[in-house]
């Protein structure tokens, strides 16, 4: 995360902090730098500070501007780092959510889902609202993990020479998937325990027939709990810095994909959109994130209905009726009563 922090500081936060928290005039001293083109001295004033720029990676550097030295809060101040990481976590999460959920909604999601008897009134708007409530709160608890990484407490590494070896550059990806899939399975399954389900996990199960915007529409502590394995991993296992950023993006995109309702494959291994639809319809099955491995071992795997992979049957009224009856039964069993506000029974317009 130090790479992301460096780039964000250079292009956004250096100027922001220099404006909002400028260094006092008495703390400035004259400095001289040299132009890389003409080698002529260019003077400017910077405050006395212990912070000196060091690139976060050996693969590239983003030279800071004068404003990097013009704030009371230098870049290495932990309070500034924590605040910046909080804002990055919150706002970056919002951007990724809306970009990929919107793309999936318009390019992949089947709008015929609006006619499903268990599709909610104003559902997309409600999904967006819940997600936007969750993001800033989740960021409060997530930012300290990023701060610990930035300050060197994790096992993140930069170059291959600093890591276990070239072989690990490839092994880290399946290891990450294996570890996080195992942890998410048990966390997710735990969230279905009757002692916490109604408080923490029910908000996400409000969406019986989710749209891509349901991907991050959950209780903040539900989302944080299921995200913990991704943050814990680099404190237990080595992980290359760029791989970490890529995997963090992948996790968020994958979360959108398994809510898009496009059943592209009927894989017995991958926990894709079809498997996750079974989870939203029948509650106590398919807790996994990436694979069906732990559901199979834990006895909670439910094979997706064959009808989901047949276009003419996927949106069939008879199939929807069976799903609705099964959902109603599970809602009574798990929640006691159904307080959702469904759309009227008459056909809805496809937007």
C-alpha positions as a LaTeX table, in Angstrom:
\begin{tabular}{lrrr}
\hline
Residue & $x$ (\AA) & $y$ (\AA) & $z$ (\AA) \\
\hline
Unk1 & 0.00 & 0.00 & 0.00 \\
Unk2 & 3.04 & 2.31 & 0.31 \\
Unk3 & 3.15 & 2.52 & $-3.49$ \\
Unk4 & $-0.46$ & 3.70 & $-3.64$ \\
Unk5 & 0.21 & 6.12 & $-0.78$ \\
Unk6 & 3.25 & 7.60 & $-2.54$ \\
Unk7 & 1.36 & 8.18 & $-5.78$ \\
Unk8 & $-1.65$ & 9.63 & $-3.93$ \\
Unk9 & 0.58 & 11.94 & $-1.89$ \\
Unk10 & 2.39 & 13.21 & $-4.98$ \\
Unk11 & $-0.68$ & 14.00 & $-7.03$ \\
Unk12 & $-3.26$ & 14.85 & $-4.37$ \\
Unk13 & $-2.38$ & 14.98 & $-0.72$ \\
Unk14 & 0.94 & 16.91 & $-0.69$ \\
Unk15 & $-0.81$ & 19.99 & $-2.02$ \\
Unk16 & $-3.84$ & 19.41 & 0.18 \\
Unk17 & $-1.86$ & 19.18 & 3.41 \\
Unk18 & 0.38 & 22.08 & 2.41 \\
Unk19 & $-2.74$ & 24.20 & 1.95 \\
Unk20 & $-4.67$ & 23.07 & 5.02 \\
Unk21 & $-1.71$ & 22.65 & 7.39 \\
Unk22 & 1.08 & 24.87 & 6.08 \\
Unk23 & 4.43 & 24.86 & 7.86 \\
Unk24 & 5.18 & 28.00 & 9.87 \\
Unk25 & 7.42 & 30.62 & 8.24 \\
Unk26 & 10.06 & 30.31 & 10.97 \\
Unk27 & 10.62 & 26.66 & 10.12 \\
Unk28 & 11.72 & 27.30 & 6.54 \\
Unk29 & 15.23 & 27.17 & 5.20 \\
Unk30 & 16.52 & 27.88 & 1.73 \\
Unk31 & 17.44 & 24.91 & $-0.41$ \\
Unk32 & 18.78 & 24.56 & $-3.88$ \\
Unk33 & 18.08 & 21.85 & $-6.37$ \\
Unk34 & 19.30 & 21.45 & $-9.89$ \\
Unk35 & 17.30 & 21.16 & $-13.05$ \\
Unk36 & 17.75 & 17.74 & $-14.66$ \\
Unk37 & 17.85 & 19.44 & $-18.06$ \\
Unk38 & 19.99 & 22.60 & $-17.70$ \\
Unk39 & 21.72 & 21.79 & $-14.42$ \\
Unk40 & 20.93 & 25.30 & $-13.21$ \\
Unk41 & 20.13 & 25.84 & $-9.53$ \\
Unk42 & 16.51 & 26.42 & $-8.66$ \\
Unk43 & 16.00 & 27.75 & $-5.16$ \\
Unk44 & 13.01 & 27.27 & $-2.96$ \\
Unk45 & 12.29 & 27.21 & 0.73 \\
Unk46 & 11.46 & 24.07 & 2.65 \\
Unk47 & 10.83 & 23.59 & 6.34 \\
Unk48 & 13.35 & 21.88 & 8.55 \\
Unk49 & 12.24 & 18.26 & 8.61 \\
Unk50 & 13.66 & 14.83 & 9.07 \\
Unk51 & 11.63 & 13.36 & 6.23 \\
Unk52 & 13.52 & 12.67 & 3.03 \\
Unk53 & 12.03 & 11.22 & $-0.10$ \\
Unk54 & 12.74 & 7.54 & $-0.72$ \\
Unk55 & 10.86 & 5.70 & $-3.47$ \\
Unk56 & 8.51 & 3.02 & $-2.19$ \\
Unk57 & 9.63 & 0.70 & $-4.97$ \\
Unk58 & 12.81 & 0.19 & $-6.97$ \\
Unk59 & 10.80 & $-0.21$ & $-10.16$ \\
Unk60 & 9.84 & 3.47 & $-10.49$ \\
Unk61 & 9.82 & 6.72 & $-8.57$ \\
Unk62 & 7.47 & 9.68 & $-8.48$ \\
Unk63 & 9.51 & 12.72 & $-7.52$ \\
Unk64 & 7.65 & 14.89 & $-5.01$ \\
Unk65 & 6.94 & 18.53 & $-5.75$ \\
Unk66 & 7.82 & 21.43 & $-3.46$ \\
Unk67 & 4.49 & 21.04 & $-1.65$ \\
Unk68 & 5.68 & 17.73 & $-0.18$ \\
Unk69 & 7.90 & 19.79 & 2.15 \\
Unk70 & 5.45 & 22.59 & 2.88 \\
Unk71 & 3.17 & 21.08 & 5.52 \\
Unk72 & 3.33 & 20.74 & 9.29 \\
Unk73 & 2.59 & 17.07 & 8.66 \\
Unk74 & 5.49 & 15.45 & 6.78 \\
Unk75 & 4.74 & 12.36 & 4.73 \\
Unk76 & 6.14 & 10.02 & 7.38 \\
Unk77 & 3.91 & 11.31 & 10.19 \\
Unk78 & 1.79 & 8.33 & 11.22 \\
Unk79 & $-1.29$ & 10.48 & 11.85 \\
Unk80 & $-1.12$ & 11.92 & 8.35 \\
Unk81 & $-0.54$ & 8.45 & 6.91 \\
Unk82 & $-3.52$ & 7.04 & 8.80 \\
Unk83 & $-5.84$ & 9.84 & 7.65 \\
Unk84 & $-4.64$ & 9.58 & 4.06 \\
Unk85 & $-5.00$ & 5.81 & 4.02 \\
Unk86 & $-8.51$ & 6.15 & 5.43 \\
Unk87 & $-9.49$ & 8.52 & 2.62 \\
Unk88 & $-7.85$ & 6.30 & 0.00 \\
Unk89 & $-9.58$ & 3.20 & 1.35 \\
Unk90 & $-12.97$ & 4.90 & 1.43 \\
Unk91 & $-12.86$ & 6.82 & $-1.85$ \\
Unk92 & $-10.91$ & 4.21 & $-3.82$ \\
Unk93 & $-13.44$ & 1.61 & $-2.71$ \\
Unk94 & $-16.30$ & 3.81 & $-3.88$ \\
Unk95 & $-14.66$ & 4.39 & $-7.28$ \\
Unk96 & $-13.94$ & 0.69 & $-7.87$ \\
Unk97 & $-17.46$ & $-0.21$ & $-6.77$ \\
Unk98 & $-19.24$ & 2.23 & $-9.06$ \\
Unk99 & $-16.97$ & 1.71 & $-12.06$ \\
Unk100 & $-17.15$ & $-2.07$ & $-12.13$ \\
Unk101 & $-20.67$ & $-2.51$ & $-10.77$ \\
Unk102 & $-21.97$ & 0.02 & $-13.30$ \\
Unk103 & $-20.08$ & $-1.66$ & $-16.15$ \\
Unk104 & $-21.45$ & $-5.04$ & $-15.11$ \\
Unk105 & $-24.96$ & $-3.64$ & $-14.69$ \\
Unk106 & $-25.09$ & $-2.22$ & $-18.22$ \\
Unk107 & $-22.99$ & $-4.80$ & $-20.07$ \\
Unk108 & $-23.70$ & $-8.11$ & $-18.32$ \\
Unk109 & $-26.65$ & $-8.03$ & $-15.92$ \\
Unk110 & $-29.90$ & $-9.37$ & $-17.37$ \\
Unk111 & $-32.57$ & $-6.71$ & $-16.82$ \\
Unk112 & $-35.28$ & $-9.37$ & $-17.04$ \\
Unk113 & $-34.40$ & $-10.01$ & $-13.39$ \\
Unk114 & $-36.55$ & $-6.97$ & $-12.58$ \\
Unk115 & $-39.57$ & $-9.20$ & $-13.19$ \\
Unk116 & $-38.56$ & $-11.79$ & $-10.60$ \\
Unk117 & $-41.18$ & $-12.05$ & $-7.84$ \\
Unk118 & $-38.50$ & $-11.55$ & $-5.18$ \\
Unk119 & $-36.91$ & $-8.47$ & $-6.71$ \\
Unk120 & $-37.33$ & $-5.53$ & $-4.33$ \\
Unk121 & $-38.94$ & $-2.18$ & $-4.90$ \\
Unk122 & $-36.24$ & 0.43 & $-5.67$ \\
Unk123 & $-33.64$ & $-2.31$ & $-5.19$ \\
Unk124 & $-30.72$ & $-0.77$ & $-7.12$ \\
Unk125 & $-31.08$ & 2.50 & $-5.22$ \\
Unk126 & $-31.26$ & 0.63 & $-1.91$ \\
Unk127 & $-28.17$ & $-1.42$ & $-2.80$ \\
Unk128 & $-26.21$ & 1.73 & $-3.60$ \\
Unk129 & $-27.39$ & 3.39 & $-0.38$ \\
Unk130 & $-26.31$ & 0.43 & 1.76 \\
Unk131 & $-22.91$ & 0.26 & 0.04 \\
Unk132 & $-22.27$ & 3.95 & 0.57 \\
Unk133 & $-23.13$ & 3.63 & 4.24 \\
Unk134 & $-20.72$ & 0.72 & 4.57 \\
Unk135 & $-17.66$ & 2.14 & 2.78 \\
Unk136 & $-16.65$ & 4.98 & 5.14 \\
Unk137 & $-17.24$ & 2.86 & 8.25 \\
Unk138 & $-15.32$ & $-0.14$ & 6.92 \\
Unk139 & $-12.47$ & 2.20 & 6.04 \\
Unk140 & $-12.11$ & 3.22 & 9.70 \\
Unk141 & $-11.22$ & $-0.35$ & 10.63 \\
Unk142 & $-9.29$ & $-1.17$ & 7.46 \\
Unk143 & $-6.93$ & 1.83 & 7.41 \\
Unk144 & $-4.91$ & 0.64 & 10.47 \\
Unk145 & $-4.00$ & $-2.53$ & 8.60 \\
Unk146 & $-2.68$ & $-0.45$ & 5.71 \\
Unk147 & $-0.81$ & 1.79 & 8.14 \\
Unk148 & 0.93 & $-1.22$ & 9.67 \\
Unk149 & 1.96 & $-2.32$ & 6.16 \\
Unk150 & 3.28 & 1.13 & 5.23 \\
Unk151 & 5.30 & 1.32 & 8.43 \\
Unk152 & 7.00 & $-1.97$ & 7.73 \\
Unk153 & 5.25 & $-4.49$ & 9.99 \\
Unk154 & 4.07 & $-6.81$ & 7.22 \\
Unk155 & 5.93 & $-9.26$ & 4.99 \\
Unk156 & 5.36 & $-7.25$ & 1.82 \\
Unk157 & 8.46 & $-7.13$ & $-0.36$ \\
Unk158 & 9.50 & $-5.20$ & $-3.45$ \\
Unk159 & 12.02 & $-6.99$ & $-5.67$ \\
Unk160 & 12.47 & $-10.71$ & $-6.17$ \\
Unk161 & 15.82 & $-10.48$ & $-4.37$ \\
Unk162 & 13.99 & $-9.33$ & $-1.24$ \\
Unk163 & 11.47 & $-12.17$ & $-1.39$ \\
Unk164 & 11.72 & $-15.95$ & $-1.05$ \\
Unk165 & 12.75 & $-16.35$ & $-4.68$ \\
Unk166 & 11.53 & $-16.32$ & $-8.28$ \\
Unk167 & 9.41 & $-19.41$ & $-7.69$ \\
Unk168 & 7.41 & $-17.57$ & $-5.03$ \\
Unk169 & 6.44 & $-14.82$ & $-7.46$ \\
Unk170 & 4.14 & $-17.44$ & $-9.00$ \\
Unk171 & 3.20 & $-19.41$ & $-5.87$ \\
Unk172 & 1.92 & $-16.35$ & $-4.00$ \\
Unk173 & $-1.19$ & $-16.08$ & $-6.18$ \\
Unk174 & $-2.66$ & $-19.56$ & $-5.60$ \\
Unk175 & $-1.52$ & $-19.37$ & $-1.97$ \\
Unk176 & $-3.44$ & $-16.11$ & $-1.52$ \\
Unk177 & $-6.58$ & $-17.60$ & $-3.10$ \\
Unk178 & $-6.30$ & $-20.80$ & $-1.04$ \\
Unk179 & $-5.76$ & $-19.02$ & 2.28 \\
Unk180 & $-8.38$ & $-16.30$ & 1.84 \\
Unk181 & $-10.96$ & $-18.70$ & 0.41 \\
Unk182 & $-10.56$ & $-20.93$ & 3.47 \\
Unk183 & $-10.85$ & $-18.00$ & 5.89 \\
Unk184 & $-13.76$ & $-16.32$ & 4.12 \\
Unk185 & $-15.65$ & $-19.61$ & 4.08 \\
Unk186 & $-15.56$ & $-19.93$ & 7.86 \\
Unk187 & $-16.16$ & $-16.23$ & 8.51 \\
Unk188 & $-19.11$ & $-16.21$ & 6.12 \\
Unk189 & $-20.50$ & $-19.39$ & 7.59 \\
Unk190 & $-20.11$ & $-17.90$ & 11.07 \\
Unk191 & $-22.06$ & $-14.83$ & 10.00 \\
Unk192 & $-25.00$ & $-17.14$ & 9.36 \\
Unk193 & $-25.06$ & $-18.24$ & 13.00 \\
Unk194 & $-28.37$ & $-17.24$ & 14.57 \\
Unk195 & $-26.61$ & $-15.12$ & 17.20 \\
Unk196 & $-25.19$ & $-12.67$ & 14.65 \\
Unk197 & $-27.10$ & $-13.24$ & 11.39 \\
Unk198 & $-29.97$ & $-10.80$ & 11.94 \\
Unk199 & $-27.65$ & $-8.03$ & 13.13 \\
Unk200 & $-24.69$ & $-8.35$ & 10.77 \\
Unk201 & $-25.44$ & $-10.49$ & 7.74 \\
Unk202 & $-29.15$ & $-10.04$ & 7.10 \\
Unk203 & $-28.62$ & $-6.63$ & 5.39 \\
Unk204 & $-26.74$ & $-8.39$ & 2.58 \\
Unk205 & $-29.36$ & $-11.13$ & 2.31 \\
Unk206 & $-32.00$ & $-8.50$ & 1.81 \\
Unk207 & $-31.17$ & $-8.91$ & $-1.88$ \\
Unk208 & $-32.75$ & $-12.21$ & $-2.93$ \\
Unk209 & $-32.06$ & $-11.54$ & $-6.61$ \\
Unk210 & $-29.01$ & $-9.26$ & $-6.39$ \\
Unk211 & $-27.75$ & $-6.86$ & $-9.02$ \\
Unk212 & $-24.03$ & $-6.02$ & $-9.35$ \\
Unk213 & $-24.64$ & $-3.10$ & $-6.97$ \\
Unk214 & $-25.43$ & $-5.62$ & $-4.21$ \\
Unk215 & $-21.80$ & $-6.75$ & $-4.26$ \\
Unk216 & $-20.74$ & $-4.33$ & $-1.52$ \\
Unk217 & $-24.18$ & $-3.64$ & $-0.05$ \\
Unk218 & $-23.79$ & $-5.12$ & 3.41 \\
Unk219 & $-23.48$ & $-4.16$ & 7.06 \\
Unk220 & $-20.09$ & $-2.42$ & 7.55 \\
Unk221 & $-18.84$ & $-4.98$ & 10.06 \\
Unk222 & $-19.99$ & $-7.83$ & 7.82 \\
Unk223 & $-17.92$ & $-6.42$ & 4.97 \\
Unk224 & $-14.96$ & $-5.77$ & 7.25 \\
Unk225 & $-15.07$ & $-9.26$ & 8.73 \\
Unk226 & $-15.09$ & $-10.93$ & 5.31 \\
Unk227 & $-12.26$ & $-8.64$ & 4.18 \\
Unk228 & $-10.00$ & $-9.50$ & 7.13 \\
Unk229 & $-8.26$ & $-12.49$ & 5.46 \\
Unk230 & $-7.00$ & $-10.25$ & 2.65 \\
Unk231 & $-5.36$ & $-7.94$ & 5.19 \\
Unk232 & $-4.05$ & $-10.69$ & 7.44 \\
Unk233 & $-2.37$ & $-12.60$ & 4.60 \\
Unk234 & 0.67 & $-10.27$ & 4.11 \\
Unk235 & 1.38 & $-10.38$ & 7.84 \\
Unk236 & 1.71 & $-14.18$ & 7.72 \\
Unk237 & 3.02 & $-14.83$ & 4.21 \\
Unk238 & 5.39 & $-12.84$ & 1.98 \\
Unk239 & 3.61 & $-10.92$ & $-0.78$ \\
Unk240 & 5.06 & $-8.76$ & $-3.52$ \\
Unk241 & 3.86 & $-5.15$ & $-3.35$ \\
Unk242 & 2.47 & $-4.92$ & $-6.86$ \\
Unk243 & 0.89 & $-8.37$ & $-6.53$ \\
Unk244 & $-0.86$ & $-7.08$ & $-3.41$ \\
Unk245 & $-2.39$ & $-4.13$ & $-5.28$ \\
Unk246 & $-3.46$ & $-6.41$ & $-8.15$ \\
Unk247 & $-5.00$ & $-8.94$ & $-5.78$ \\
Unk248 & $-6.80$ & $-6.22$ & $-3.85$ \\
Unk249 & $-8.36$ & $-5.02$ & $-7.11$ \\
Unk250 & $-9.14$ & $-8.60$ & $-8.13$ \\
Unk251 & $-11.00$ & $-9.32$ & $-4.89$ \\
Unk252 & $-13.25$ & $-6.29$ & $-5.32$ \\
Unk253 & $-13.94$ & $-7.04$ & $-8.99$ \\
Unk254 & $-14.64$ & $-10.71$ & $-8.21$ \\
Unk255 & $-17.17$ & $-9.63$ & $-5.59$ \\
Unk256 & $-19.02$ & $-7.71$ & $-8.31$ \\
Unk257 & $-18.83$ & $-10.61$ & $-10.76$ \\
Unk258 & $-20.45$ & $-13.16$ & $-8.46$ \\
Unk259 & $-23.44$ & $-10.84$ & $-8.08$ \\
Unk260 & $-23.97$ & $-10.10$ & $-11.79$ \\
Unk261 & $-26.44$ & $-12.94$ & $-12.45$ \\
Unk262 & $-24.57$ & $-14.06$ & $-15.56$ \\
Unk263 & $-24.09$ & $-17.80$ & $-15.26$ \\
Unk264 & $-21.26$ & $-18.16$ & $-17.75$ \\
Unk265 & $-20.03$ & $-21.55$ & $-16.55$ \\
Unk266 & $-21.24$ & $-24.55$ & $-14.59$ \\
Unk267 & $-17.91$ & $-25.33$ & $-13.00$ \\
Unk268 & $-17.81$ & $-27.77$ & $-10.09$ \\
Unk269 & $-14.70$ & $-25.96$ & $-8.81$ \\
Unk270 & $-15.25$ & $-22.23$ & $-9.25$ \\
Unk271 & $-17.68$ & $-20.48$ & $-6.94$ \\
Unk272 & $-19.04$ & $-18.15$ & $-9.60$ \\
Unk273 & $-22.27$ & $-16.20$ & $-9.99$ \\
Unk274 & $-24.42$ & $-19.34$ & $-10.26$ \\
Unk275 & $-23.14$ & $-20.77$ & $-6.96$ \\
Unk276 & $-23.54$ & $-17.43$ & $-5.24$ \\
Unk277 & $-27.08$ & $-17.08$ & $-6.57$ \\
Unk278 & $-27.82$ & $-20.36$ & $-4.80$ \\
Unk279 & $-26.53$ & $-18.74$ & $-1.62$ \\
Unk280 & $-28.85$ & $-15.74$ & $-1.95$ \\
Unk281 & $-31.82$ & $-17.96$ & $-2.79$ \\
Unk282 & $-31.30$ & $-20.75$ & $-0.28$ \\
Unk283 & $-29.17$ & $-19.01$ & 2.40 \\
Unk284 & $-27.28$ & $-21.88$ & 4.02 \\
Unk285 & $-25.19$ & $-23.06$ & 1.09 \\
Unk286 & $-22.13$ & $-22.02$ & $-0.92$ \\
Unk287 & $-20.32$ & $-19.81$ & 1.58 \\
Unk288 & $-17.05$ & $-19.86$ & $-0.38$ \\
Unk289 & $-15.57$ & $-16.86$ & $-2.16$ \\
Unk290 & $-13.50$ & $-18.30$ & $-5.01$ \\
Unk291 & $-13.93$ & $-22.08$ & $-5.01$ \\
Unk292 & $-16.38$ & $-24.76$ & $-3.92$ \\
Unk293 & $-13.64$ & $-26.71$ & $-2.10$ \\
Unk294 & $-14.49$ & $-25.72$ & 1.47 \\
Unk295 & $-18.24$ & $-25.99$ & 0.87 \\
Unk296 & $-17.73$ & $-29.54$ & $-0.36$ \\
Unk297 & $-15.55$ & $-30.42$ & 2.62 \\
Unk298 & $-17.90$ & $-28.62$ & 5.02 \\
Unk299 & $-21.05$ & $-30.21$ & 3.62 \\
Unk300 & $-22.58$ & $-26.91$ & 2.54 \\
Unk301 & $-22.20$ & $-27.16$ & $-1.24$ \\
Unk302 & $-25.33$ & $-26.88$ & $-3.36$ \\
Unk303 & $-25.04$ & $-27.48$ & $-7.08$ \\
Unk304 & $-26.58$ & $-24.64$ & $-9.11$ \\
Unk305 & $-29.91$ & $-25.48$ & $-10.70$ \\
Unk306 & $-29.51$ & $-26.71$ & $-14.27$ \\
Unk307 & $-32.16$ & $-24.22$ & $-15.37$ \\
Unk308 & $-29.80$ & $-21.33$ & $-14.63$ \\
Unk309 & $-27.65$ & $-22.29$ & $-17.61$ \\
Unk310 & $-30.52$ & $-22.54$ & $-20.08$ \\
Unk311 & $-31.58$ & $-19.15$ & $-21.38$ \\
Unk312 & $-35.15$ & $-20.20$ & $-22.12$ \\
Unk313 & $-35.60$ & $-21.60$ & $-18.59$ \\
Unk314 & $-33.48$ & $-19.17$ & $-16.59$ \\
Unk315 & $-36.18$ & $-16.51$ & $-16.69$ \\
Unk316 & $-39.12$ & $-18.91$ & $-16.83$ \\
Unk317 & $-42.10$ & $-17.97$ & $-14.64$ \\
Unk318 & $-42.42$ & $-21.54$ & $-13.37$ \\
Unk319 & $-38.76$ & $-21.57$ & $-12.33$ \\
Unk320 & $-39.17$ & $-18.22$ & $-10.60$ \\
Unk321 & $-42.26$ & $-19.52$ & $-8.78$ \\
Unk322 & $-40.28$ & $-22.49$ & $-7.43$ \\
Unk323 & $-37.48$ & $-20.17$ & $-6.36$ \\
Unk324 & $-39.89$ & $-17.82$ & $-4.62$ \\
Unk325 & $-41.52$ & $-20.68$ & $-2.72$ \\
Unk326 & $-38.11$ & $-21.98$ & $-1.61$ \\
Unk327 & $-37.01$ & $-18.47$ & $-0.59$ \\
Unk328 & $-40.15$ & $-17.88$ & 1.44 \\
Unk329 & $-39.60$ & $-21.13$ & 3.29 \\
Unk330 & $-35.95$ & $-20.28$ & 4.05 \\
Unk331 & $-36.82$ & $-16.73$ & 5.16 \\
Unk332 & $-39.31$ & $-18.05$ & 7.70 \\
Unk333 & $-36.80$ & $-20.65$ & 8.88 \\
Unk334 & $-33.85$ & $-18.26$ & 9.16 \\
Unk335 & $-35.42$ & $-14.86$ & 9.86 \\
Unk336 & $-38.82$ & $-15.69$ & 11.31 \\
Unk337 & $-40.68$ & $-13.25$ & 9.06 \\
Unk338 & $-40.09$ & $-11.45$ & 5.79 \\
Unk339 & $-39.90$ & $-7.67$ & 6.12 \\
Unk340 & $-38.77$ & $-7.03$ & 2.55 \\
Unk341 & $-40.81$ & $-4.78$ & 0.27 \\
Unk342 & $-41.17$ & $-6.56$ & $-3.05$ \\
Unk343 & $-42.38$ & $-5.06$ & $-6.29$ \\
Unk344 & $-46.03$ & $-5.62$ & $-7.29$ \\
Unk345 & $-46.82$ & $-8.80$ & $-9.20$ \\
Unk346 & $-47.58$ & $-7.11$ & $-12.49$ \\
Unk347 & $-44.78$ & $-7.16$ & $-15.12$ \\
Unk348 & $-42.15$ & $-4.45$ & $-14.69$ \\
Unk349 & $-40.50$ & $-2.43$ & $-17.36$ \\
Unk350 & $-37.00$ & $-3.51$ & $-18.29$ \\
Unk351 & $-34.74$ & $-0.52$ & $-17.88$ \\
\hline
\end{tabular}
